[in-house]
Amino acid sequence: MEQISKDFSELSTQLTGMALDLEEEMRQSKEDKLDLSPQTCRRDSVLSGKEEEDVTMDAWRMHQKHVFVLSEAGKPVYSRYGSEEALSSTMGVMMALVSFLEAEKNAIRSIHADGYKVVFVRRSPLVLVAVARTQQSEQEIAHELLYIYYQILSLLTWTQLNHIFQQKQNYDLRRLLAGSERITDNLLDLMARDPSFLMGAVRCLPMAAGVRDAVSASLQQARAKSLVFSILLSRNQLVSLVRKKDQFLHPIDLHLLFNLISSSSSFREGEAWTPICLPKFNSSGFFHAHISYLEQETDLCLLLVSTDREDFFTVSDCKRRFQERLRKRGVYHALQEALRTPFYSISQVGIPDLRHFIYKSKSSGLFTSPEIEAPYVSEEEKERLLGLYQYLHSRAHNSSHPLKNIYFTGPNENLLAWVTSAFELYVCYSPLGTKAGAISTVNKLMKWIRKEEDRLFILTPQTY
Amino acid sequence: MEFLPLKIADRKDMAQRKMWKEMTVTSDGHHLNPTYVYKVVLLGSMAVGKSSLAFRYVKNSFRETMPTVGCSFFKQMIRLETANIMFEIWDTAGQEKYHSVCHLYYRGARAALLVYDISRKETFNRAKLWLRELEKDFLHDEIMIILVGNKTDLVTEREVTSEEGKEFARSKGLLHAETSAKSNHQVTDVFMAIAQKLLQQEQQKETMPVQSQSWKKSHVDLRAPNSNQIKKCCKS
C-alpha cells in the first residue's frame, strides 16, 4: 500500500513535471518546437538498431502522444518513444494504478491533468495506456489504443496471446513482437494524419466506374477455392475489393492490412506470403496473405487473403491470372491513368467558401474527401485541420450527448458537421462565411457528391 | 530425375511454362537441356541479411531492407552448360513470431542457407539452433546446408572468426562461405555452388541409382519417404 501511494505521488510529480516543461517550451521559438515534432523524432532505423530516445530528456516528454503497452505483470511490451527497458518503472506505476482500482472492483479509465489526458484501455492480458496532449476526446484516444491492441492481435492472434500469458504470466512479449514495432509506429503516425481511422471507413481511389468494374471483374475471375478476399489498393486508397459470399471485411481489419503494407518496403520485392490474423473477422486464427506489387514502379498492390497456408502457388497463380485479365480487358492503362490523380481538388465542387470536407457513407464503410489544399499546407496545419474534425466528431458522437448538427466558428475557419443514419458530413469553410451561407451550400455539395458517387465510391461490391 | 517441362505443365504454372518455351525457342543449343526446379530456403536470425542476400542475387543490387514479413518468394533461372536450374528462393523472416510457421517454408527444400552475421556472435549461435531444427525435419542427404557468414564488409567489428565458422561447418558436414550482400562479395558464388552441387547429385543419381547413394543407411526402404520428399519439393 505504501509502495503504491509512493508510486502515485511519483506519477503526479512526473505529470506536473511535464506540464512545467510545456510552459517552458511555449516560450521557446517555433523552430525548436518543430525539431521535437513526432515526425522528426520517429525511429527511422529498422531493428534493434533503432534510434532510441533518452527518456529522461525533455524532448521525450514533449511528444504529443505517448503510447505504452504492458502486460498484466507490468512488463513493458511496447513504447512509441524511447526504449521499453528504460520505461519499465513507469510502466510498473501504470500497472499499479490499474490493479489498485481493480482491487476495489473498479476500473481506471483516464486521468486529466494539466492539459494531459492519460487514457487506459484494459484488454486482458494487456493494458494499453496513452499520455496525450492532443485535443482528442478520451473516447477517441481509447479508440486509437484499441487499434493498437488489434494490431498486436493481427500479429499473434488472441488465442496465442492468451495462451502465452496463461503459460507464463511474466512472459516478455517483446520477443515475439521484435521486428514489428515499426508496424505499430506506422499505425500511430497514420492515425495522426489520416481521417480513415477517425471515420472508421476507407477511402477509394477516384476512377471511372467502368474501369473499376473491369478491375473488379478481373479480380473476381482470378479466384481460387481458398481465397476469401482479393484487394487491390494504392497508397492506402482502395481500388477494388472482392470477397467471398457472405464474408465481410471490417474496416478495422482493412485498415490493419493497409497499415501493414504501407509500413514496409519489403513487399516491393518478390512475393510475400505471410500469416495474418484479422481480429475483427476472427481473432483466433491466421489467414495467409499473398502480398505483391503489380509492377516494379507502381503503387498498385495486390493483396490476396487465403485460408490455406499451403496454397501459395495457387494464390500466386491468381495474381498472374488477374494481370492477364486486366490486359485482356485493356484497362491496365486506364488504371495507371487513375493513379496519376489520386486526389481531386475542392475547386471542382464549385463552392467559393468551401475549403475541405469529409463525407462518409455509412452503409458501405467508405468515405471521400478532396486533397487538403491551402491554407493547410504544412504538416502542422494539416494535423490541426484533422484535429478540428476530431473535435467535431467527438462532439457528434459523445455517448451522453450525441449531436446531429454542429456549426463551429473558429478564428481561422468555420466548420459544419451533419450526422444522419445514412451518412456523416464534415465541412470546412473559410472564416468569412456565415452560418446561413454554409447551410445553403451543403445541399449543393451533396448534389455534387451524388453526381460523382460512382467515381468516388464502390457502388456495386463484387463477390466470388 | 524430374524434368521441368513435365512438372511445370502439371503445375499449370503458366509464367514458368512461358519462360521455358521462350528458352526452347531462343537459346540455341540449350533447348535440349533438362531443367531442374530446386527450392532454396534462407534461414537465420533477424537482421543478418537474408533478404539482402536474396536481393543481391536476384536483382544484383543492395538497399537497406525492412524486416521481412512472413516470407518472400523469388524465382531465379540459371543456365548451365548441361542443364538449366530454376531456383525457387524462400526468404524467411527472422523474427521469432514466425518460427512456428517456418517449417512450412522450408519443407521440401533442397538447399538451405543458414545465415549469420559475422559481427554478431549470437546470430552464429542461433544458426546452430536452426541447424538442429533442420536436422529434425530432414535426413542428412535430403538437404544441402550452407553456413553463410554474411556482412564481411563489417570485418572490423567481426565477432565470429572465419576459422570458427569453417570449423563448425566441417564438424557438421556443412558447406561454409562468407559473403557480403552489401559489397557484393561471393553472393552469386554461393548460389552457383549450390547449383553445381545439386546438379552433381542429380547426375550421380542418374548414373548410380539408389544403393551406392545411400551407403550410409542400412535399409533401402529409408529411401522411400526420402524420394517422396523430393517429389514434393518440385510440386509444392
XYZ file of C-alpha atoms in Angstrom:
700
model
C 0.000 0.000 0.000
C 2.789 2.351 0.953
C 4.560 1.477 -2.246
C 1.511 2.267 -4.294
C 0.922 5.648 -2.726
C 4.584 6.422 -3.295
C 4.183 5.422 -6.919
C 1.130 7.620 -7.128
C 2.993 10.642 -5.913
C 5.847 9.849 -8.275
C 3.460 9.782 -11.163
C 1.798 13.031 -10.203
C 5.142 14.783 -9.922
C 6.042 13.399 -13.270
C 2.863 14.766 -14.753
C 3.385 18.216 -13.330
C 6.976 17.970 -14.399
C 5.827 17.530 -17.943
C 3.433 20.423 -17.668
C 6.211 22.711 -16.462
C 8.251 21.662 -19.420
C 5.333 22.550 -21.583
C 5.249 26.093 -20.279
C 8.936 26.420 -20.851
C 8.502 25.028 -24.287
C 5.883 27.630 -25.132
C 8.432 30.331 -24.557
C 10.858 28.793 -26.965
C 10.870 29.630 -30.631
C 8.736 27.745 -33.100
C 11.735 26.277 -34.883
C 12.782 24.447 -31.758
C 9.331 23.035 -31.461
C 9.494 21.699 -34.969
C 12.505 19.637 -34.064
C 10.501 17.978 -31.369
C 7.575 17.045 -33.517
C 6.869 13.322 -33.697
C 7.902 13.139 -37.337
C 11.479 14.152 -36.730
C 11.834 12.045 -33.641
C 10.395 8.980 -35.271
C 12.540 5.947 -35.175
C 13.635 5.536 -38.702
C 16.092 2.736 -38.468
C 14.882 -0.739 -38.584
C 15.639 -3.310 -35.980
C 17.495 -3.500 -32.771
C 19.495 -0.670 -34.219
C 16.543 1.634 -33.939
C 17.363 5.009 -32.552
C 16.161 5.129 -29.014
C 15.403 8.353 -27.323
C 16.639 9.167 -23.889
C 13.513 9.000 -21.769
C 14.926 11.433 -19.248
C 15.167 14.184 -21.851
C 12.630 16.975 -22.199
C 12.285 16.165 -25.872
C 10.887 12.787 -24.913
C 8.342 14.366 -22.608
C 7.243 16.859 -25.208
C 5.758 14.334 -27.608
C 2.130 14.920 -28.469
C 1.080 11.406 -27.727
C 2.828 8.616 -25.933
C 1.542 5.107 -26.209
C 2.557 2.310 -23.895
C 1.557 -1.307 -23.928
C 2.266 -3.537 -20.961
C 1.382 -6.962 -19.735
C -0.662 -7.581 -16.618
C 2.539 -8.463 -14.820
C 3.635 -4.891 -15.521
C 6.195 -5.910 -18.116
C 6.736 -3.451 -20.952
C 5.524 -4.652 -24.342
C 5.717 -1.518 -26.463
C 6.519 2.138 -26.149
C 6.079 4.571 -29.009
C 9.096 6.635 -27.999
C 12.139 5.518 -26.062
C 13.206 2.025 -25.168
C 10.873 -0.158 -23.204
C 13.575 -1.153 -20.748
C 14.173 2.419 -19.682
C 10.467 2.780 -19.040
C 9.881 -0.359 -17.071
C 9.441 1.508 -13.781
C 6.991 3.954 -15.366
C 5.025 1.044 -16.734
C 5.147 -0.577 -13.328
C 3.435 2.504 -11.904
C 0.786 2.317 -14.609
C 0.069 -1.281 -13.764
C -0.065 -0.402 -10.081
C -2.737 2.210 -10.845
C -4.756 -0.256 -12.832
C -4.605 -3.064 -10.302
C -5.129 -0.764 -7.325
C -8.526 0.259 -8.678
C -9.329 -3.232 -9.830
C -8.809 -4.467 -6.312
C -11.657 -2.132 -5.354
C -13.795 -3.663 -8.105
C -13.429 -0.533 -10.130
C -11.580 0.432 -13.276
C -9.443 3.393 -14.160
C -10.362 4.987 -17.458
C -8.467 8.228 -17.572
C -6.574 10.888 -15.661
C -6.890 14.512 -16.721
C -4.161 16.840 -15.527
C -2.538 19.994 -16.834
C -3.646 19.598 -20.404
C -2.713 15.935 -20.486
C -5.050 13.027 -20.820
C -3.832 9.698 -19.567
C -6.149 7.098 -21.028
C -6.227 3.441 -20.010
C -7.617 0.586 -22.037
C -7.716 -2.825 -20.480
C -7.775 -5.843 -22.751
C -6.615 -8.801 -20.777
C -3.795 -9.907 -20.846
C -2.664 -6.452 -21.990
C -3.001 -2.938 -20.678
C -2.734 -0.028 -23.096
C -2.017 3.490 -21.941
C -1.830 6.761 -23.852
C -0.463 10.013 -22.482
C -1.718 12.676 -24.856
C -1.803 16.427 -25.064
C -3.818 16.467 -28.274
C -7.323 17.937 -28.461
C -8.850 14.486 -28.848
C -11.508 13.263 -26.512
C -10.856 10.441 -24.105
C -13.160 8.289 -26.208
C -11.088 8.843 -29.348
C -7.788 8.188 -27.655
C -9.230 4.959 -26.278
C -10.359 4.114 -29.799
C -6.780 4.557 -31.060
C -5.493 2.357 -28.258
C -7.922 -0.311 -29.346
C -6.423 -0.121 -32.812
C -3.013 -0.803 -31.277
C -4.469 -3.771 -29.458
C -5.935 -5.117 -32.695
C -2.606 -4.512 -34.402
C -0.922 -6.767 -31.841
C -3.645 -9.369 -32.305
C -3.158 -9.295 -36.062
C 0.426 -10.419 -35.494
C -0.241 -13.045 -32.849
C -3.970 -13.895 -32.686
C -5.946 -13.570 -29.492
C -5.680 -17.285 -28.878
C -1.897 -17.299 -28.979
C -1.646 -14.144 -26.888
C -3.809 -15.646 -24.179
C -2.126 -18.981 -24.344
C 1.283 -17.390 -23.833
C 0.254 -15.488 -20.736
C -1.636 -18.417 -19.291
C 1.543 -20.450 -19.578
C 3.800 -17.764 -18.243
C 2.430 -14.678 -16.620
C 5.607 -12.679 -16.752
C 6.453 -13.528 -20.345
C 8.369 -10.831 -22.209
C 6.128 -10.288 -25.215
C 8.681 -8.055 -26.897
C 10.453 -11.206 -28.002
C 7.530 -12.108 -30.204
C 6.903 -8.592 -31.395
C 10.537 -7.849 -32.227
C 10.832 -6.501 -35.740
C 7.181 -5.458 -35.828
C 7.460 -2.271 -33.766
C 7.615 -0.247 -36.944
C 4.184 -1.561 -37.939
C 2.762 -0.179 -34.706
C 4.787 3.037 -35.067
C 3.436 3.440 -38.571
C -0.116 2.885 -37.402
C 0.219 5.634 -34.785
C 1.703 8.053 -37.319
C -1.005 7.214 -39.812
C -3.750 7.782 -37.259
C -2.375 11.268 -36.612
C -2.809 12.359 -40.218
C -5.281 10.083 -41.975
C -9.008 10.602 -41.257
C -9.772 6.972 -42.226
C -9.305 5.837 -38.653
C -11.433 8.599 -37.187
C -14.175 7.869 -39.707
C -13.898 4.112 -39.339
C -14.073 3.973 -43.113
C -11.873 3.510 -46.149
C -11.104 5.949 -48.939
C -11.376 4.818 -52.558
C -9.093 5.819 -55.362
C -11.276 8.028 -57.612
C -11.701 6.480 -61.043
C -14.261 5.991 -63.787
C -16.864 3.432 -62.749
C -16.282 1.425 -65.921
C -12.593 0.982 -65.169
C -13.270 -0.028 -61.605
C -15.890 -2.535 -62.692
C -13.456 -4.084 -65.151
C -10.822 -4.343 -62.417
C -13.310 -5.909 -60.028
C -14.467 -8.380 -62.653
C -10.843 -9.350 -63.321
C -10.263 -9.871 -59.623
C -13.424 -11.890 -59.382
C -12.376 -14.154 -62.213
C -8.950 -14.781 -60.750
C -10.393 -16.672 -57.816
C -9.318 -19.782 -56.002
C -11.073 -22.053 -53.585
C -9.165 -20.871 -50.562
C -9.451 -17.148 -51.320
C -11.613 -15.069 -49.004
C -10.696 -11.523 -50.026
C -8.952 -10.063 -53.059
C -7.975 -6.460 -52.549
C -6.290 -4.033 -54.905
C -5.035 -0.843 -53.327
C -2.759 2.067 -53.963
C -1.179 4.066 -51.150
C -3.900 3.450 -48.584
C -6.663 4.004 -51.119
C -8.919 1.173 -52.130
C -9.178 0.362 -55.828
C -11.282 -2.755 -55.605
C -12.313 -5.404 -53.128
C -13.840 -8.753 -53.992
C -14.948 -11.028 -51.199
C -16.307 -14.470 -50.705
C -20.076 -14.561 -50.491
C -21.380 -13.802 -47.004
C -17.930 -12.865 -45.727
C -17.404 -9.262 -44.772
C -14.222 -7.389 -44.080
C -14.491 -4.966 -41.183
C -12.979 -1.505 -41.823
C -10.644 -2.035 -38.865
C -9.262 -5.212 -40.421
C -8.881 -3.427 -43.735
C -7.058 -0.558 -42.015
C -4.687 -3.027 -40.395
C -3.944 -4.564 -43.790
C -3.385 -1.130 -45.327
C -1.113 -0.218 -42.465
C 0.872 -3.440 -42.799
C 1.501 -2.733 -46.457
C 2.374 0.914 -46.004
C 4.744 0.169 -43.140
C 7.173 -1.941 -45.088
C 9.032 -1.530 -48.335
C 9.908 -5.219 -48.238
C 6.756 -6.105 -50.189
C 8.132 -4.316 -53.207
C 10.439 -7.237 -53.925
C 9.280 -10.697 -54.767
C 6.036 -12.098 -53.483
C 5.286 -12.094 -49.791
C 3.383 -14.890 -48.092
C 2.601 -14.214 -44.502
C 0.326 -15.384 -41.734
C -2.015 -12.628 -40.610
C -4.899 -12.503 -38.200
C -7.866 -10.258 -38.983
C -9.052 -9.712 -35.422
C -12.489 -8.316 -36.256
C -13.169 -11.190 -38.614
C -11.809 -13.921 -36.411
C -9.311 -13.282 -33.666
C -8.463 -16.895 -33.070
C -6.722 -17.887 -36.273
C -4.407 -16.870 -39.050
C -5.169 -16.238 -42.647
C -2.355 -16.336 -45.127
C -1.889 -13.236 -47.196
C -0.154 -13.044 -50.549
C 1.146 -9.520 -50.975
C 2.818 -8.177 -54.091
C 3.022 -5.083 -56.205
C 1.702 -5.435 -59.736
C 4.832 -3.957 -61.216
C 8.144 -2.681 -60.018
C 7.398 1.007 -60.473
C 3.757 1.186 -59.463
C 1.887 1.777 -56.243
C -0.722 -0.790 -57.128
C -0.512 -3.510 -54.534
C -2.465 -6.723 -54.689
C -3.469 -8.474 -51.516
C -4.938 -11.951 -51.680
C -6.192 -13.378 -48.420
C -6.355 -17.148 -48.287
C -7.463 -19.609 -45.650
C -4.928 -22.216 -46.676
C -1.315 -21.705 -45.788
C -0.245 -24.421 -48.202
C -1.821 -22.654 -51.128
C 0.973 -20.284 -52.078
C 1.358 -21.414 -55.659
C -2.380 -21.437 -56.348
C -2.744 -17.940 -54.951
C 0.355 -16.751 -56.756
C -1.227 -18.018 -59.941
C -4.360 -15.973 -59.165
C -2.210 -12.881 -59.355
C -0.926 -13.883 -62.764
C -4.446 -14.589 -63.967
C -5.652 -11.265 -62.633
C -2.950 -9.397 -64.519
C -3.704 -11.325 -67.659
C -7.401 -10.405 -67.412
C -6.535 -6.766 -66.829
C -4.522 -6.730 -70.021
C -7.163 -8.591 -71.996
C -9.787 -6.103 -70.929
C -7.418 -3.311 -71.813
C -7.927 -1.472 -68.543
C -4.373 -1.527 -67.331
C -3.616 1.767 -68.991
C -6.767 3.442 -67.627
C -5.831 2.159 -64.190
C -2.386 3.723 -64.429
C -4.062 6.926 -65.545
C -6.284 6.942 -62.446
C -3.208 6.521 -60.269
C -1.874 9.803 -61.575
C -4.688 11.761 -59.904
C -5.268 10.044 -56.582
C -6.927 13.158 -55.149
C -9.368 15.680 -56.550
C -9.367 19.381 -55.888
C -12.034 21.143 -53.861
C -12.338 23.683 -56.684
C -14.110 21.002 -58.741
C -17.098 21.303 -56.427
C -17.501 24.965 -57.332
C -18.449 26.420 -53.948
C -16.339 29.520 -53.275
C -16.040 29.475 -49.479
C -15.580 25.728 -49.246
C -12.106 24.614 -48.167
C -12.402 20.919 -47.453
C -14.874 18.218 -46.495
C -15.204 14.581 -45.441
C -18.239 12.603 -46.490
C -18.771 9.116 -45.141
C -21.345 6.726 -46.477
C -22.295 4.582 -43.507
C -23.716 1.595 -45.355
C -20.590 0.998 -47.462
C -17.982 1.965 -44.865
C -16.363 4.226 -47.444
C -15.603 7.914 -47.321
C -14.435 10.570 -49.711
C -12.544 13.747 -49.196
C -10.668 16.137 -51.508
C -6.991 16.913 -51.322
C -6.120 19.165 -48.402
C -5.103 22.445 -50.035
C -4.030 25.922 -48.936
C -4.091 27.300 -46.306
C -3.426 23.839 -44.816
C -0.030 23.424 -46.420
C 2.335 22.470 -43.640
C 2.084 19.150 -41.841
C 1.170 21.026 -38.674
C -1.706 22.807 -40.361
C -2.958 19.557 -41.839
C -2.890 17.893 -38.466
C -4.649 20.907 -36.983
C -7.456 20.523 -39.530
C -7.724 16.843 -38.704
C -7.786 17.861 -35.049
C -10.811 20.072 -35.732
C -12.587 17.214 -37.445
C -11.694 15.043 -34.487
C -13.243 17.592 -32.185
C -16.458 17.764 -34.218
C -16.575 14.002 -34.477
C -16.195 13.574 -30.746
C -18.955 16.134 -30.080
C -21.259 14.465 -32.578
C -20.609 11.012 -31.156
C -20.442 11.890 -27.492
C -22.124 8.950 -25.820
C -24.063 11.043 -23.291
C -24.947 13.970 -25.577
C -24.836 12.952 -29.214
C -25.393 15.817 -31.680
C -26.750 15.738 -35.211
C -25.839 19.191 -36.401
C -22.900 21.285 -35.293
C -21.777 24.654 -36.563
C -18.422 25.687 -35.193
C -16.882 29.127 -35.667
C -13.190 29.396 -35.066
C -10.642 32.135 -35.641
C -9.246 30.520 -38.786
C -12.161 28.593 -40.231
C -15.782 27.678 -39.735
C -16.860 24.064 -39.631
C -20.077 22.221 -40.007
C -20.947 18.664 -39.045
C -24.059 16.799 -40.082
C -24.662 13.244 -38.908
C -27.602 11.161 -40.091
C -28.325 7.460 -40.084
C -27.093 7.197 -43.692
C -24.059 9.455 -43.791
C -21.735 11.775 -41.924
C -20.583 15.042 -43.390
C -17.873 17.333 -42.033
C -17.250 20.555 -43.921
C -14.634 23.245 -43.520
C -15.347 26.806 -44.737
C -13.325 29.978 -44.823
C -13.842 32.066 -41.651
C -15.503 34.858 -43.615
C -18.700 32.962 -44.481
C -21.891 32.934 -42.448
C -23.830 30.088 -40.910
C -26.740 30.640 -43.288
C -24.370 30.653 -46.228
C -22.737 27.411 -45.072
C -26.069 25.660 -44.680
C -27.250 26.782 -48.085
C -24.136 25.393 -49.785
C -24.383 21.997 -48.100
C -27.136 20.994 -50.490
C -25.010 21.957 -53.443
C -22.140 19.895 -52.031
C -24.412 16.898 -51.503
C -25.631 17.179 -55.074
C -22.075 17.214 -56.328
C -21.230 14.101 -54.296
C -24.303 12.305 -55.678
C -23.280 13.228 -59.189
C -19.741 11.938 -58.655
C -20.514 8.995 -56.419
C -19.858 6.278 -58.979
C -16.341 7.690 -59.362
C -15.677 8.258 -55.662
C -17.182 5.099 -54.209
C -17.544 1.440 -54.978
C -21.277 1.165 -55.546
C -21.516 -2.467 -56.565
C -19.304 -4.629 -54.387
C -18.354 -7.914 -56.022
C -18.273 -11.403 -54.591
C -16.704 -14.564 -55.948
C 15.223 -37.069 -62.339
C 12.339 -34.601 -62.612
C 12.320 -32.549 -65.741
C 10.863 -29.125 -65.678
C 8.636 -29.226 -68.763
C 6.552 -32.033 -67.378
C 6.453 -30.789 -63.848
C 5.617 -27.285 -64.841
C 2.819 -28.452 -67.041
C 1.492 -30.422 -64.097
C 1.512 -27.329 -62.007
C -0.193 -25.268 -64.643
C 2.247 -22.584 -63.814
C 1.897 -20.537 -66.946
C 4.521 -17.992 -66.101
C 7.136 -20.693 -65.811
C 5.882 -22.519 -68.802
C 6.262 -19.403 -70.855
C 9.744 -18.953 -69.625
C 10.534 -22.488 -70.583
C 9.061 -22.097 -74.026
C 10.949 -18.947 -74.630
C 14.038 -20.846 -73.666
C 13.446 -23.626 -76.124
C 12.914 -21.175 -78.913
C 15.563 -18.621 -78.311
C 18.502 -20.193 -76.559
C 20.164 -22.085 -79.339
C 21.644 -25.366 -78.292
C 20.255 -25.124 -74.784
C 16.798 -26.282 -75.543
C 17.568 -29.904 -75.075
C 18.928 -29.360 -71.624
C 16.844 -30.607 -68.765
C 15.591 -28.019 -66.331
C 15.508 -28.705 -62.635
C 13.446 -26.820 -60.094
C 15.031 -26.516 -56.684
C 13.609 -24.964 -53.603
C 16.184 -22.997 -51.670
C 15.436 -21.510 -48.298
C 17.198 -18.754 -46.366
C 17.144 -19.156 -42.603
C 18.688 -17.258 -39.715
C 18.223 -14.609 -37.062
C 16.729 -11.214 -37.549
C 18.796 -8.676 -39.488
C 21.610 -10.983 -40.574
C 20.983 -10.094 -44.216
C 18.840 -12.911 -45.616
C 16.711 -10.605 -47.732
C 19.744 -8.634 -48.792
C 21.448 -11.814 -49.974
C 18.369 -12.804 -51.966
C 18.042 -9.306 -53.313
C 21.681 -9.135 -54.297
C 21.463 -12.472 -56.020
C 18.183 -11.929 -57.861
C 18.406 -8.205 -58.633
C 22.112 -7.638 -58.177
C 21.684 -4.570 -56.055
C 21.652 -3.597 -52.430
C 19.468 -1.431 -50.269
C 18.717 -1.214 -46.606
C 15.765 -3.535 -46.255
C 12.942 -3.618 -43.767
C 12.350 -6.766 -41.737
C 10.652 -9.365 -43.892
C 7.033 -10.034 -43.074
C 6.344 -13.750 -43.158
C 8.260 -14.847 -46.181
C 9.267 -13.527 -49.602
C 9.371 -15.647 -52.689
C 11.706 -15.172 -55.650
C 12.461 -17.144 -58.777
C 15.799 -17.215 -60.486
C 16.846 -19.152 -63.555
C 20.393 -20.322 -64.095
C 21.576 -21.715 -67.392
C 24.482 -24.060 -67.147
C 26.187 -25.918 -69.929
C 24.438 -29.165 -69.288
C 21.247 -28.106 -67.568
C 19.013 -25.267 -66.568
C 18.189 -24.649 -62.977
C 15.236 -22.779 -61.615
C 15.733 -21.672 -58.058
C 12.615 -21.048 -56.035
C 14.012 -18.952 -53.263
C 12.103 -18.655 -49.997
C 13.434 -15.806 -47.959
C 12.040 -16.288 -44.466
C 11.522 -13.722 -41.723
C 13.977 -13.963 -38.850
C 11.503 -12.741 -36.299
C 10.679 -15.138 -33.548
C 6.925 -14.933 -34.010
C 7.266 -16.524 -37.426
C 9.258 -19.502 -36.180
C 6.136 -21.537 -35.661
C 5.353 -21.303 -39.382
C 8.917 -21.618 -40.608
C 8.788 -25.343 -41.207
C 6.105 -24.522 -43.747
C 8.609 -22.598 -45.759
C 11.498 -24.994 -45.581
C 9.579 -28.176 -46.142
C 10.724 -29.813 -49.341
C 13.737 -27.552 -49.694
C 16.785 -28.974 -51.457
C 19.169 -26.417 -50.046
C 19.211 -24.159 -47.030
C 21.357 -21.125 -46.443
C 21.882 -20.804 -42.716
C 22.831 -17.186 -42.439
C 24.569 -15.441 -39.566
C 26.105 -12.025 -39.145
C 29.866 -12.215 -38.594
C 29.682 -9.104 -36.420
C 27.129 -10.594 -34.028
C 28.141 -13.741 -32.215
C 24.627 -14.536 -31.011
C 23.430 -14.923 -34.592
C 26.060 -17.631 -35.074
C 24.771 -19.480 -32.024
C 21.277 -19.036 -33.295
C 22.320 -20.590 -36.617
C 23.435 -23.661 -34.668
C 19.926 -23.914 -33.224
C 18.461 -23.574 -36.680
C 20.637 -26.453 -37.760
C 19.172 -28.621 -35.025
C 15.682 -27.740 -36.267
C 16.631 -28.713 -39.778
C 18.187 -31.966 -38.635
C 14.874 -32.846 -37.033
C 12.987 -32.449 -40.281
C 15.477 -33.642 -42.851
C 17.678 -36.645 -43.365
C 21.293 -35.813 -43.846
C 21.408 -36.179 -47.607
C 17.985 -34.737 -48.220
C 19.086 -31.181 -47.909
C 22.265 -29.329 -48.617
C 23.082 -26.871 -45.888
C 25.401 -23.950 -46.384
C 26.506 -21.988 -43.371
C 26.830 -18.402 -44.565
C 28.627 -15.735 -42.572
C 27.293 -12.502 -44.018
C 28.446 -8.889 -43.697
C 32.151 -9.313 -44.385
C 32.086 -5.587 -45.065
C 31.911 -5.186 -41.283
C 35.192 -7.006 -40.859
C 36.431 -4.524 -38.246
C 33.538 -5.474 -35.986
C 33.942 -9.181 -36.539
C 32.888 -11.383 -33.632
C 32.899 -14.738 -35.384
C 36.206 -15.660 -36.966
C 36.384 -17.269 -40.323
C 38.026 -20.337 -38.760
C 35.282 -20.712 -36.198
C 32.658 -20.788 -38.927
C 34.639 -23.170 -41.051
C 35.404 -25.482 -38.178
C 31.791 -25.730 -37.114
C 30.656 -26.326 -40.679
C 33.259 -29.053 -41.099
C 32.251 -30.808 -37.891
C 28.633 -30.907 -39.039
C 29.312 -31.700 -42.650
C 28.032 -28.381 -43.952
C 29.417 -26.120 -46.604
C 30.701 -22.792 -45.442
C 31.061 -19.400 -47.056
C 31.497 -15.807 -46.062
C 29.662 -13.163 -48.027
C 28.736 -9.552 -48.139
C 25.473 -8.650 -49.781
C 26.389 -5.005 -49.396
C 29.722 -5.103 -51.212
C 28.682 -7.999 -53.440
C 31.241 -10.418 -52.101
C 30.742 -14.077 -53.040
C 26.944 -13.946 -53.129
C 26.488 -15.324 -56.612
C 29.252 -17.832 -55.900
C 27.275 -19.361 -53.066
C 24.218 -19.877 -55.238
C 26.344 -21.181 -58.091
C 27.986 -23.644 -55.743
C 24.539 -24.858 -54.709
C 23.518 -25.223 -58.332
C 26.650 -27.192 -59.210
C 26.362 -29.452 -56.200
C 22.702 -30.215 -56.709
C 23.324 -30.935 -60.327
C 26.147 -33.258 -59.389
C 23.808 -35.106 -57.050
C 21.293 -35.345 -59.837
C 23.819 -36.832 -62.212
C 25.063 -39.240 -59.596
C 21.535 -40.400 -59.028
C 21.072 -40.968 -62.727
C 24.242 -42.943 -63.199
C 24.353 -44.785 -59.900
C 20.897 -45.405 -58.593
C 19.786 -45.995 -55.070
C 22.265 -48.290 -53.319
C 25.517 -46.523 -53.963
C 23.968 -43.247 -52.873
C 22.562 -44.415 -49.635
C 25.548 -46.316 -48.419
C 25.156 -44.575 -45.101
C 21.857 -46.266 -44.492
C 21.292 -49.886 -43.744
C 17.813 -50.118 -45.213
C 16.801 -49.339 -48.704
C 13.263 -48.558 -47.598
C 14.571 -45.413 -45.948
C 14.775 -44.057 -49.427
C 11.049 -44.255 -49.939
C 9.956 -41.278 -47.843
C 13.068 -39.538 -48.973
C 12.287 -39.588 -52.649
C 8.712 -38.646 -51.908
C 10.036 -35.643 -50.193
C 11.967 -34.671 -53.264
C 8.975 -35.030 -55.479
C 7.023 -32.835 -53.140
C 9.607 -30.170 -53.477
C 9.147 -29.921 -57.160
C 5.406 -29.860 -56.901
C 4.980 -27.806 -53.791
